[in-house]
Amino acid sequence: MKKFISYLVVLTIFMSFAFITNINVNAEDFDYTHWIEQDDRVYLQLGDDQDMGGATYLDGIELYSGDKQDLFGLYSDINVIKPDIVGLKDLYFLVYDAQGKTFLREVKLGTYDDVGTYPIMVEEESQTELLIYAQSFSNVQEIDTNQVWTLYFTKTDSKPVINGETAFITNVDSPKSVDEIQSRLSAFDNEDGDISSNITVVTDNYTANKNTVGDWHIIFSVTDSSGNTSTLDCSVLVRDAVSPEIYGTYNYTQSMTTLLDVNTTVLNALSVDDNYDSDLPITLKTDNYTANYNIVGTYTVTYECFDTSGNYDTYDVTIEVIDDVKPTFTGPLNIVKNSSETLTISDIQSQLTANDNKDGNITDSITIKTDNYTGRGHIKGTYTVIFEVKDLSNNVQTHTVTIEVMDDIPPVFFTDNYFITVAQSVTLTNQDIIDLLTATNQIEVVATTSVMTLSNEYLGNETTIGMYAVTYKVTSVDGSEDTISTVVNVIEDESDDTVTITPEEPVKKAWYISVWEWICWLFKTIWNWIVNLL
């Protein structure tokens, strides 16, 4: 609020005039004397705007202030005196007498706190005369001032005004100083003009709290030269405008078989920093993972944190759900087979199936990783085949099959007299017997050789314990022939499923065999004789 003090002085002179000249001037022509404001200054005016015979204005009064050394000057060429009276406490009138002498008439205004009009009585001590100058200075009128003056002045409440912002917002991290805030203010008085340099701080609860969020106040004051004071209450709003910052683990790879707890495991791996607050809680905002934890894919979980000023931060955590479950095999782990049986690697694989928790039946994806069985299926021993299957997530599972090949043909030993012992559980065919005799060089079978069975008592008695004679006739294209006889001894199976062949004394040929052999020899001899004749 702009404040200033001005004085309206009304001078009423009660006197009798002694006219020296013929100019008729009445006392009532001077009954209104006052201070006026014009062009931001204050003027002393006596009389009114009427033409009073060349003596309209009283220009012959000089006005002093303060210690009487500050002379405003005598302005005789204009209608008014122009002193700057803002803040004056005392007024002095310099009065001229008829002889041109001067004396100083002092008027004490004193100090008045309240608005109002106050009279001051000034009594002349001696008879003097005021000089009234006409504007042309050609006429001088003497006014007898041996009277009592009554001086009135009026004090009005007009204060200076402080302009500027009444509310400031400052950051708690970099608060403004009081000087910075004050520099944004200005003060103006209608008498003193710009008095911004007079602004002072009355109260300040901001400086001590400038690093604390809240609303604080600074009261500024300014006083003009007349003692009028204005105040301005500035609110300083200290604010935290910086968001908290969440940090921590932001990426997880998780098995589809296990649920990752987003409210404990993931949340506990996060922290938050804030420029002002401490121990701020982090909360779960959105979660599209938990409901899909067992479904392969990538999911986002979002967390958020608010500080006490309402600033907030969000943080995304990515969880990739993977299929890390291996497929499973179904099928035999061990296979036992006889050496005489046929079992291929395809036969073994056909007994296996493979399933995956995500891809389903993937039996068609089974492959052979290692195989040390193929080509050895007829040889007694233990062999392994490793099968492998892979799902679409590249999870690999293996399955090992162990094959034990058993020797189901008992060992057969030959004696010099063609004696064969065989277990009753083993059946030898006629060709088996011929093959055994050939393998032991008892008979020689080539492309030009034919073998004919003459007798076979073993046939039909394969499982009956006993000794059975078998005779073969071996002939060649060269005309040679031979008769081979052997005995097949069928014995009871032993506990270990093996057959032992032991040598025996030479078997005495039956008479008919000898006869037959003689006939064959005779025929052979005759045949050879005929061939030689030809």
XYZ file of C-alpha atoms in Angstrom, residues 7-370:
364
model
C 0.292 18.701 4.559
C -2.622 20.874 3.669
C -1.945 24.154 5.294
C -4.648 26.693 5.567
C -3.488 30.094 6.536
C -6.074 32.483 7.810
C -4.916 35.957 8.606
C -6.987 38.069 10.911
C -5.672 41.539 10.539
C -6.395 45.144 9.494
C -4.704 46.299 6.357
C -3.133 49.718 5.939
C -3.224 50.503 2.302
C -0.380 52.538 0.962
C -1.410 52.383 -2.607
C -4.737 52.809 -4.230
C -4.998 49.157 -4.959
C -7.962 47.846 -3.102
C -7.140 44.513 -1.590
C -9.508 42.977 0.880
C -8.432 40.585 3.580
C -10.977 38.050 2.542
C -9.229 37.838 -0.785
C -6.482 35.977 1.077
C -8.644 33.814 3.294
C -7.710 30.588 1.502
C -4.121 29.512 1.508
C -3.223 25.823 1.078
C -0.786 23.266 -0.165
C -1.583 21.748 -3.504
C -0.130 18.750 -5.366
C 0.905 19.164 -8.935
C 3.389 17.226 -11.109
C 4.353 14.998 -8.172
C 5.389 18.051 -6.080
C 3.780 20.120 -3.373
C 3.135 23.863 -3.741
C 2.163 26.672 -1.377
C -0.627 28.768 -2.831
C -2.232 31.841 -1.294
C -5.419 33.276 -2.582
C -7.538 31.969 -5.376
C -7.693 32.301 -9.115
C -9.523 35.645 -9.066
C -7.887 38.795 -10.402
C -7.213 40.884 -7.320
C -5.730 43.992 -8.881
C -2.328 42.584 -9.643
C -1.799 41.042 -6.216
C -3.411 37.687 -6.799
C -0.575 35.575 -5.366
C 1.711 36.120 -2.474
C 5.127 35.481 -4.022
C 7.290 37.211 -1.469
C 7.567 34.366 1.054
C 10.564 32.086 1.222
C 10.224 28.640 2.762
C 12.960 26.908 4.760
C 13.153 23.437 6.294
C 15.312 21.426 8.646
C 18.257 23.386 9.991
C 17.198 26.495 8.079
C 20.064 26.066 5.629
C 18.011 24.228 3.027
C 16.616 27.169 1.143
C 14.132 26.269 -1.480
C 14.420 29.697 -3.034
C 12.206 32.582 -3.901
C 10.260 32.140 -7.087
C 9.044 35.601 -7.887
C 8.444 34.973 -11.544
C 5.862 32.288 -11.064
C 2.660 32.047 -9.174
C 3.621 29.437 -6.607
C 6.505 28.381 -4.411
C 7.679 24.804 -5.130
C 9.343 23.292 -2.070
C 9.623 19.496 -1.647
C 8.086 19.230 1.814
C 7.853 15.462 2.155
C 8.930 14.541 5.656
C 9.199 18.120 6.940
C 8.682 18.596 10.645
C 9.203 22.365 10.822
C 8.243 25.172 8.442
C 9.861 28.623 8.321
C 8.447 31.734 6.682
C 10.826 34.517 5.768
C 8.892 37.758 6.170
C 9.924 41.103 4.638
C 9.104 44.320 6.459
C 8.396 47.675 4.873
C 12.000 48.758 5.077
C 13.140 45.656 3.214
C 14.398 43.955 6.339
C 13.623 40.347 6.885
C 12.928 38.220 9.868
C 12.309 34.513 10.150
C 8.989 33.319 11.386
C 9.152 29.680 12.512
C 6.166 27.340 12.574
C 6.573 24.107 14.531
C 4.531 21.290 13.091
C 5.624 18.629 15.541
C 4.680 14.999 15.143
C 1.123 13.867 14.614
C 0.339 10.182 14.382
C -3.306 10.431 13.521
C -4.885 11.708 10.391
C -6.585 15.040 10.931
C -6.383 18.868 10.784
C -4.382 20.745 13.426
C -4.171 24.566 14.075
C -0.975 26.343 15.106
C -1.222 29.898 16.454
C 1.570 32.303 15.508
C 1.460 35.722 17.195
C 3.490 38.619 15.893
C 5.720 40.157 18.508
C 6.188 43.447 16.778
C 4.485 45.414 14.142
C 5.768 44.421 10.799
C 4.467 44.446 7.376
C 4.333 41.725 4.754
C 5.259 42.736 1.278
C 2.795 41.694 -1.333
C 4.355 41.729 -4.756
C 2.349 42.126 -7.838
C 3.207 39.920 -10.742
C 4.703 42.845 -12.601
C 6.681 43.894 -9.490
C 5.582 47.483 -10.235
C 3.385 47.658 -7.206
C 4.174 46.717 -3.672
C 1.504 46.498 -1.035
C 2.261 46.489 2.615
C 0.141 44.283 4.790
C 0.128 45.082 8.429
C 0.923 41.817 10.141
C 0.696 43.024 13.667
C -1.938 40.453 14.092
C -2.331 36.798 15.036
C -1.925 34.178 12.318
C -3.749 30.903 12.513
C -1.940 28.208 10.546
C -3.818 25.002 9.777
C -2.289 21.843 8.372
C -3.875 18.495 7.536
C -2.135 15.159 7.868
C -3.403 12.402 5.529
C -2.533 8.670 5.609
C -0.939 7.877 2.273
C 1.672 5.080 2.487
C 4.256 3.816 0.010
C 3.517 0.656 -1.933
C 5.663 -2.487 -2.204
C 5.283 -4.223 -5.534
C 6.364 -7.711 -6.527
C 5.579 -11.342 -6.061
C 3.891 -12.303 -2.832
C 4.437 -16.024 -3.274
C 7.690 -17.708 -4.223
C 8.239 -21.383 -4.998
C 11.738 -22.692 -4.434
C 13.326 -26.134 -4.751
C 14.388 -27.808 -1.536
C 17.593 -28.906 -3.287
C 18.564 -25.368 -4.303
C 16.577 -22.876 -2.198
C 16.643 -19.176 -3.008
C 18.168 -16.763 -0.538
C 16.239 -13.944 1.115
C 18.305 -11.482 -0.898
C 17.212 -13.163 -4.129
C 13.593 -12.934 -3.065
C 13.944 -9.315 -1.967
C 15.557 -8.429 -5.298
C 12.244 -9.305 -6.939
C 10.448 -6.596 -4.931
C 10.196 -2.864 -5.520
C 8.762 -0.008 -3.455
C 7.329 3.294 -4.699
C 6.094 6.360 -2.897
C 4.143 9.162 -4.511
C 6.415 11.719 -2.861
C 9.751 9.918 -2.560
C 9.485 7.947 -5.778
C 11.402 4.663 -5.975
C 12.383 3.656 -2.451
C 13.169 -0.026 -3.163
C 16.521 0.407 -1.462
C 14.658 1.088 1.795
C 13.048 -2.366 1.887
C 14.062 -4.332 4.974
C 13.215 -7.725 6.477
C 10.977 -7.593 9.531
C 10.478 -11.289 10.252
C 11.831 -14.383 8.513
C 10.968 -17.988 9.359
C 12.062 -19.141 5.909
C 15.852 -18.992 6.114
C 16.088 -21.500 8.956
C 13.702 -23.831 7.120
C 14.763 -23.353 3.519
C 15.881 -27.005 3.325
C 12.583 -28.244 4.731
C 9.519 -28.775 2.584
C 6.721 -26.493 3.750
C 5.189 -23.007 3.540
C 7.241 -20.270 5.171
C 6.908 -16.487 5.435
C 9.101 -13.411 5.124
C 7.659 -10.024 6.074
C 9.273 -7.082 4.307
C 8.856 -3.435 5.305
C 9.528 -0.058 3.717
C 9.248 3.441 5.216
C 9.081 6.681 3.276
C 10.709 9.928 4.336
C 7.493 10.977 6.069
C 7.592 7.963 8.341
C 4.811 6.119 6.594
C 5.467 2.361 6.626
C 4.143 -0.451 4.498
C 4.693 -4.190 4.921
C 4.466 -7.125 2.547
C 4.022 -10.734 3.641
C 5.747 -13.044 1.147
C 4.949 -16.729 1.243
C 7.876 -18.955 0.319
C 6.787 -22.425 -0.720
C 9.669 -24.855 -0.374
C 8.904 -27.807 -2.591
C 10.507 -31.128 -3.522
C 10.150 -31.505 -7.280
C 12.534 -34.433 -7.756
C 11.112 -37.930 -8.204
C 12.527 -40.894 -6.295
C 14.601 -43.377 -8.285
C 14.093 -47.146 -8.127
C 16.989 -49.407 -9.042
C 17.870 -53.085 -8.755
C 17.549 -56.373 -10.639
C 15.435 -55.804 -13.711
C 15.699 -59.094 -15.603
C 14.962 -62.692 -14.598
C 14.998 -66.033 -16.398
C 12.656 -68.424 -14.643
C 11.709 -72.070 -15.116
C 8.103 -72.698 -15.998
C 7.977 -75.281 -13.221
C 8.666 -72.799 -10.410
C 6.797 -69.622 -9.403
C 8.984 -66.577 -8.804
C 7.480 -64.557 -5.941
C 7.157 -60.963 -7.129
C 6.151 -59.737 -3.660
C 9.262 -61.020 -1.912
C 12.091 -62.283 -4.096
C 11.770 -59.694 -6.847
C 10.673 -56.831 -4.588
C 13.485 -57.403 -2.095
C 16.014 -57.053 -4.910
C 14.919 -53.429 -5.478
C 16.010 -50.242 -3.704
C 15.033 -46.593 -3.958
C 16.869 -43.286 -3.558
C 15.245 -39.906 -3.014
C 16.743 -36.448 -2.699
C 14.616 -35.585 0.338
C 12.826 -38.568 1.865
C 14.294 -41.775 3.227
C 12.925 -45.295 3.737
C 10.322 -44.912 1.024
C 8.262 -48.058 0.342
C 8.219 -49.719 -3.067
C 4.903 -51.274 -4.023
C 3.701 -53.577 -6.775
C 1.762 -51.701 -9.438
C 1.021 -54.299 -12.142
C 1.815 -58.003 -12.510
C 1.100 -60.009 -15.637
C 3.596 -62.725 -14.733
C 2.138 -64.584 -11.751
C -0.966 -65.800 -13.566
C 1.216 -67.051 -16.428
C 4.233 -68.356 -14.549
C 3.951 -71.830 -16.142
C 3.506 -70.557 -19.697
C 6.580 -69.919 -21.805
C 6.885 -66.222 -22.644
C 8.193 -62.846 -21.492
C 6.244 -60.889 -18.868
C 6.560 -57.480 -17.217
C 6.066 -56.659 -13.550
C 5.888 -52.941 -12.688
C 6.713 -51.396 -9.314
C 6.210 -47.811 -8.131
C 7.356 -45.513 -5.342
C 5.920 -42.177 -4.145
C 7.735 -39.644 -1.991
C 5.984 -37.412 0.537
C 5.649 -34.641 -2.044
C 3.761 -36.848 -4.480
C 6.673 -37.339 -6.859
C 6.895 -40.925 -8.056
C 8.923 -43.359 -10.105
C 8.004 -46.633 -11.810
C 10.307 -49.563 -12.519
C 9.747 -52.456 -14.904
C 11.100 -55.933 -14.196
C 11.148 -58.423 -17.077
C 10.644 -62.114 -16.326
C 11.306 -64.613 -19.104
C 9.606 -67.946 -18.503
C 11.506 -70.766 -20.181
C 10.846 -74.443 -20.808
C 13.764 -76.203 -19.142
C 11.973 -79.523 -18.626
C 13.536 -82.444 -20.464
C 11.378 -84.912 -22.382
C 10.792 -88.346 -20.859
C 11.365 -91.791 -22.374
C 9.146 -94.798 -21.921
C 10.532 -98.202 -22.843
C 12.849 -101.021 -21.728
C 16.201 -100.329 -20.166
C 17.442 -103.930 -20.475
C 16.882 -106.559 -23.172
C 18.085 -110.177 -23.051
C 18.240 -112.155 -26.305
C 19.696 -115.408 -27.537
C 22.474 -115.293 -30.026
C 20.325 -117.269 -32.416
C 17.533 -114.689 -32.280
C 17.306 -111.717 -34.593
C 16.950 -108.297 -32.905
C 17.724 -105.155 -34.918
C 18.286 -101.609 -33.667
C 14.967 -100.628 -35.236
C 13.261 -103.363 -33.226
C 14.684 -101.857 -30.056
C 13.740 -98.262 -30.998
C 10.210 -99.344 -31.829
C 9.764 -100.245 -28.172
C 10.480 -96.641 -27.065
C 8.215 -93.587 -26.822
C 9.101 -89.986 -25.867
C 6.850 -87.272 -24.428
C 7.428 -83.604 -23.550
C 5.518 -81.476 -21.065
C 5.051 -78.755 -23.675
C 5.434 -80.405 -27.083
C 3.543 -83.609 -26.299
C 4.429 -86.864 -28.051
C 7.797 -86.479 -29.753
C 8.540 -90.181 -30.389
C 9.256 -89.382 -34.021
C 12.137 -87.173 -32.855
C 14.028 -90.061 -31.217
C 17.477 -90.551 -32.718
C 20.385 -92.917 -32.071
C 23.262 -91.241 -30.290
C 25.621 -94.222 -29.889
